[in-house]
């Protein structure tokens, strides 16, 4: 069963790899970041609360995040497994996930940690632009759209995420080191952790598929 967690600092390429993996394996991509951004777009109470943390780079409180994931994991489409992207990010979240996963009978099998040098993270995040309409990612130097500022796929406007600036990124990297990195030890001790090099994103996908199996 493919019950997978993708971990790594902001900009490591978790979202990019997740999209490639779910195209191959028939499991849902559960990204807490995407779920929060969706709620923000819709202007729901959850979105309003989440925005007050996310925009300057802080983590959303554990109780809120855990509740959201618990609800999502209990849906039927997780029957063949799941790909968690950006959750858990704290020890309390990881502990809550243990309980939830047991309850639904789908315990975590692989924790994939994508490591990328800090200079590369900064370069990727500060140059990142995303389509306002469909969410497709671009980069001002590496992944330019055909027409400046316009999405190749849907014609939507390309924008910068409010938390993709140097100031918020400093807060995000700090949160990663202090709150998320301890999880590597947590999963290593359980024998679930495998680390991959994320500096070259197109090289990484075949490696992940070789690791997870056909
Ligand atoms: P990145 O990994 O590039 O920072 P994400 O889309 O995964 O991007 O997350 C964006 C933001 O959403 C985070 O900086 C944080 O504020 C919030 N968030 C996402 N997942 C969690 C989580 N598991 N716990 C708390 N906050 C989260
Ligand atoms: Zn688009």
CSV table of C-alpha atoms and ligand atoms in Angstrom, one decimal:
chain,number,residue,atom,x,y,z
A,1,UNK,CA,0.0,0.0,0.0
A,2,UNK,CA,1.3,3.4,-1.0
A,3,UNK,CA,0.8,5.4,2.2
A,4,UNK,CA,3.4,8.1,1.6
A,5,UNK,CA,4.7,11.3,3.2
A,6,UNK,CA,6.7,13.8,1.2
A,7,UNK,CA,9.0,15.9,3.4
A,8,UNK,CA,11.5,18.6,2.7
A,9,UNK,CA,12.1,22.4,3.1
A,10,UNK,CA,10.0,25.0,1.2
A,11,UNK,CA,11.2,24.9,-2.4
A,12,UNK,CA,12.5,21.4,-2.3
A,13,UNK,CA,10.0,20.4,-5.0
A,14,UNK,CA,7.5,18.4,-3.0
A,15,UNK,CA,4.6,19.7,-5.0
A,16,UNK,CA,6.3,19.1,-8.3
A,17,UNK,CA,7.2,15.5,-7.4
A,18,UNK,CA,3.8,14.9,-5.9
A,19,UNK,CA,2.1,15.8,-9.2
A,20,UNK,CA,4.3,13.4,-11.1
A,21,UNK,CA,3.8,10.6,-8.6
A,22,UNK,CA,0.0,10.8,-8.5
A,23,UNK,CA,-0.1,10.7,-12.3
A,24,UNK,CA,1.6,7.3,-12.1
A,25,UNK,CA,0.0,5.8,-8.9
A,26,UNK,CA,-3.7,6.0,-8.3
A,27,UNK,CA,-3.6,7.8,-5.0
A,28,UNK,CA,-4.8,11.3,-3.9
A,29,UNK,CA,-2.4,14.2,-3.5
A,30,UNK,CA,-3.1,15.7,-0.1
A,31,UNK,CA,-1.3,19.0,0.2
A,32,UNK,CA,-2.2,21.0,3.3
A,33,UNK,CA,-0.7,24.1,1.7
A,34,UNK,CA,-3.0,23.7,-1.4
A,35,UNK,CA,-6.0,23.1,0.9
A,36,UNK,CA,-5.3,26.3,2.9
A,37,UNK,CA,-4.8,28.3,-0.3
A,38,UNK,CA,-8.1,27.0,-1.7
A,39,UNK,CA,-9.8,28.0,1.5
A,40,UNK,CA,-8.2,31.5,1.3
A,41,UNK,CA,-9.4,31.8,-2.3
A,42,UNK,CA,-13.0,30.9,-1.3
A,43,UNK,CA,-12.8,33.3,1.7
A,44,UNK,CA,-14.1,30.7,4.2
A,45,UNK,CA,-13.5,31.2,8.0
A,46,UNK,CA,-10.7,28.6,7.7
A,47,UNK,CA,-9.2,30.5,4.9
A,48,UNK,CA,-9.2,33.8,6.9
A,49,UNK,CA,-7.6,32.1,9.8
A,50,UNK,CA,-5.0,30.3,7.7
A,51,UNK,CA,-4.1,33.5,5.8
A,52,UNK,CA,-3.1,35.3,9.0
A,53,UNK,CA,-0.4,32.7,9.6
A,54,UNK,CA,0.6,31.7,6.0
A,55,UNK,CA,1.2,35.1,4.5
A,56,UNK,CA,4.1,36.0,6.8
A,57,UNK,CA,5.5,32.5,6.8
A,58,UNK,CA,4.3,31.0,10.1
A,59,UNK,CA,2.8,27.5,10.5
A,60,UNK,CA,-1.0,27.3,10.9
A,61,UNK,CA,-1.8,26.0,14.4
A,62,UNK,CA,-1.7,22.2,14.9
A,63,UNK,CA,-5.3,21.7,16.0
A,64,UNK,CA,-6.6,23.4,12.8
A,65,UNK,CA,-4.2,21.5,10.5
A,66,UNK,CA,-4.8,18.1,12.2
A,67,UNK,CA,-8.6,18.5,11.9
A,68,UNK,CA,-8.4,19.3,8.2
A,69,UNK,CA,-6.2,16.2,7.5
A,70,UNK,CA,-8.2,13.9,9.6
A,71,UNK,CA,-11.3,14.8,7.6
A,72,UNK,CA,-9.5,14.4,4.3
A,73,UNK,CA,-7.9,11.0,5.1
A,74,UNK,CA,-11.3,9.5,6.0
A,75,UNK,CA,-12.6,10.0,2.5
A,76,UNK,CA,-13.1,7.0,0.2
A,77,UNK,CA,-10.4,7.9,-2.3
A,78,UNK,CA,-7.7,7.1,0.2
A,79,UNK,CA,-8.6,3.4,0.0
A,80,UNK,CA,-5.5,2.7,-2.2
A,81,UNK,CA,-3.2,4.9,-0.2
A,82,UNK,CA,-2.4,8.6,0.0
A,83,UNK,CA,0.4,11.0,-0.8
A,84,UNK,CA,0.8,13.6,2.0
A,85,UNK,CA,2.7,16.7,0.9
A,86,UNK,CA,3.5,19.2,3.6
A,87,UNK,CA,2.0,17.2,6.5
A,88,UNK,CA,3.0,16.5,9.1
A,89,UNK,CA,5.3,19.5,9.9
A,90,UNK,CA,5.5,19.2,13.7
A,91,UNK,CA,5.9,16.4,16.2
A,92,UNK,CA,2.3,16.8,17.5
A,93,UNK,CA,1.1,16.5,13.9
A,94,UNK,CA,3.1,13.3,13.4
A,95,UNK,CA,1.7,11.9,16.6
A,96,UNK,CA,-1.8,12.7,15.6
A,97,UNK,CA,-1.2,11.1,12.2
A,98,UNK,CA,-0.2,7.9,13.8
A,99,UNK,CA,-3.6,7.7,15.5
A,100,UNK,CA,-5.5,8.7,12.4
A,101,UNK,CA,-3.6,6.3,10.1
A,102,UNK,CA,-4.3,3.4,12.5
A,103,UNK,CA,-8.0,4.3,12.7
A,104,UNK,CA,-8.4,4.2,8.9
A,105,UNK,CA,-6.2,1.1,8.7
A,106,UNK,CA,-3.5,2.7,6.5
A,107,UNK,CA,-0.4,3.3,8.4
A,108,UNK,CA,2.5,5.3,6.9
A,109,UNK,CA,4.8,3.2,4.8
A,110,UNK,CA,7.3,5.6,3.2
A,111,UNK,CA,8.6,8.9,4.4
A,112,UNK,CA,10.5,10.5,1.5
A,113,UNK,CA,12.7,13.4,2.5
A,114,UNK,CA,13.8,15.7,-0.4
A,115,UNK,CA,16.9,17.6,0.5
A,116,UNK,CA,18.0,20.7,-1.5
A,117,UNK,CA,20.7,23.3,-0.7
A,118,UNK,CA,19.5,26.5,0.8
A,119,UNK,CA,20.8,28.8,-2.0
A,120,UNK,CA,18.8,26.7,-4.4
A,121,UNK,CA,15.6,27.0,-2.2
A,122,UNK,CA,15.9,30.8,-2.1
A,123,UNK,CA,16.5,31.0,-5.9
A,124,UNK,CA,13.5,28.8,-6.6
A,125,UNK,CA,11.1,30.4,-4.3
A,126,UNK,CA,12.0,34.1,-5.0
A,127,UNK,CA,11.6,33.4,-8.7
A,128,UNK,CA,8.5,31.3,-8.5
A,129,UNK,CA,5.3,32.5,-10.2
A,130,UNK,CA,2.0,30.6,-10.2
A,131,UNK,CA,-1.1,30.7,-12.3
A,132,UNK,CA,-3.9,32.4,-10.4
A,133,UNK,CA,-6.5,30.2,-12.1
A,134,UNK,CA,-5.0,26.7,-12.4
A,135,UNK,CA,-2.0,26.8,-10.0
A,136,UNK,CA,0.6,25.8,-12.6
A,137,UNK,CA,4.1,26.7,-11.5
A,138,UNK,CA,6.6,28.9,-13.4
A,139,UNK,CA,10.0,30.5,-12.7
A,140,UNK,CA,11.1,33.9,-13.9
A,141,UNK,CA,14.4,32.4,-15.3
A,142,UNK,CA,14.0,28.6,-15.6
A,143,UNK,CA,10.4,28.0,-16.5
A,144,UNK,CA,9.3,31.0,-18.5
A,145,UNK,CA,5.8,31.1,-20.0
A,146,UNK,CA,5.5,31.6,-23.7
A,147,UNK,CA,3.8,35.0,-23.1
A,148,UNK,CA,5.1,37.1,-20.2
A,149,UNK,CA,2.8,36.9,-17.2
A,150,UNK,CA,0.3,34.5,-18.8
A,151,UNK,CA,-0.2,30.8,-18.1
A,152,UNK,CA,0.6,28.5,-21.1
A,153,UNK,CA,-2.1,26.1,-20.0
A,154,UNK,CA,-5.1,28.2,-19.3
A,155,UNK,CA,-4.3,31.8,-20.1
A,156,UNK,CA,-4.6,32.8,-16.4
A,157,UNK,CA,-2.6,35.5,-14.8
A,158,UNK,CA,0.8,34.6,-13.2
A,159,UNK,CA,1.3,35.9,-9.7
A,160,UNK,CA,3.7,35.6,-6.8
A,161,UNK,CA,2.5,33.7,-3.7
A,162,UNK,CA,2.2,36.2,-0.8
A,163,UNK,CA,4.7,34.1,1.2
A,164,UNK,CA,7.2,33.7,-1.7
A,165,UNK,CA,9.4,36.7,-0.7
A,166,UNK,CA,12.7,36.8,1.1
A,167,UNK,CA,11.2,38.0,4.4
A,168,UNK,CA,8.5,35.3,4.7
A,169,UNK,CA,10.9,32.7,3.3
A,170,UNK,CA,13.3,33.4,6.2
A,171,UNK,CA,10.4,32.7,8.6
A,172,UNK,CA,9.5,29.5,6.7
A,173,UNK,CA,13.0,28.2,6.7
A,174,UNK,CA,13.3,28.9,10.4
A,175,UNK,CA,10.0,27.0,11.0
A,176,UNK,CA,11.4,24.1,8.9
A,177,UNK,CA,14.6,23.9,10.9
A,178,UNK,CA,13.0,24.3,14.4
A,179,UNK,CA,9.6,22.5,14.0
A,180,UNK,CA,9.8,20.1,11.0
A,181,UNK,CA,13.4,18.8,11.0
A,182,UNK,CA,13.0,16.9,14.3
A,183,UNK,CA,10.5,14.7,12.4
A,184,UNK,CA,13.4,13.3,10.3
A,185,UNK,CA,14.7,11.7,13.5
A,186,UNK,CA,11.2,10.6,14.5
A,187,UNK,CA,10.7,8.7,11.2
A,188,UNK,CA,14.3,7.5,11.0
A,189,UNK,CA,13.8,5.8,14.4
A,190,UNK,CA,10.8,4.0,13.0
A,191,UNK,CA,12.8,2.8,10.0
A,192,UNK,CA,10.5,4.7,7.5
A,193,UNK,CA,12.8,7.5,6.3
A,194,UNK,CA,14.6,7.7,2.9
A,195,UNK,CA,16.4,10.8,1.8
A,196,UNK,CA,16.7,12.0,-1.8
A,197,UNK,CA,18.7,14.8,-3.5
A,198,UNK,CA,16.2,17.4,-4.8
A,199,UNK,CA,18.7,19.7,-6.6
A,200,UNK,CA,17.7,18.3,-10.0
A,201,UNK,CA,13.9,17.8,-10.2
A,202,UNK,CA,13.7,15.9,-13.5
A,203,UNK,CA,16.4,13.4,-12.3
A,204,UNK,CA,14.5,12.9,-9.1
A,205,UNK,CA,11.1,11.6,-10.5
A,206,UNK,CA,12.5,8.3,-12.0
A,207,UNK,CA,14.5,7.7,-8.8
A,208,UNK,CA,11.3,8.0,-6.7
A,209,UNK,CA,9.4,5.7,-9.1
A,210,UNK,CA,12.3,3.1,-9.0
A,211,UNK,CA,12.1,3.3,-5.2
A,212,UNK,CA,8.4,3.0,-4.8
A,213,UNK,CA,8.1,0.3,-7.5
A,214,UNK,CA,6.0,0.0,-10.7
B,1,LIG,P1,6.1,25.2,1.2
B,1,LIG,O1,6.5,23.8,1.5
B,1,LIG,O2,6.7,25.7,-0.1
B,1,LIG,O3,6.3,26.2,2.3
B,1,LIG,P2,3.2,24.6,1.3
B,1,LIG,O4,2.3,24.9,0.2
B,1,LIG,O5,3.4,23.2,1.7
B,1,LIG,O6,4.6,25.3,0.8
B,1,LIG,O7,2.8,25.4,2.6
B,1,LIG,C1,2.5,26.8,2.6
B,1,LIG,C2,2.1,27.3,4.0
B,1,LIG,O8,1.0,26.7,4.4
B,1,LIG,C3,3.2,27.0,5.1
B,1,LIG,O9,4.2,28.0,5.1
B,1,LIG,C4,2.3,27.1,6.3
B,1,LIG,O10,2.0,28.4,6.7
B,1,LIG,C5,1.0,26.4,5.8
B,1,LIG,N1,1.0,25.0,6.1
B,1,LIG,C6,1.1,24.0,5.1
B,1,LIG,N2,1.1,22.8,5.7
B,1,LIG,C7,1.1,23.0,7.0
B,1,LIG,C8,1.2,22.1,8.2
B,1,LIG,N3,1.2,20.8,8.1
B,1,LIG,N4,1.1,22.7,9.4
B,1,LIG,C9,1.1,24.0,9.6
B,1,LIG,N5,1.0,24.9,8.5
B,1,LIG,C10,1.0,24.4,7.3
B,2,LIG,ZN1,-3.2,28.3,-15.6
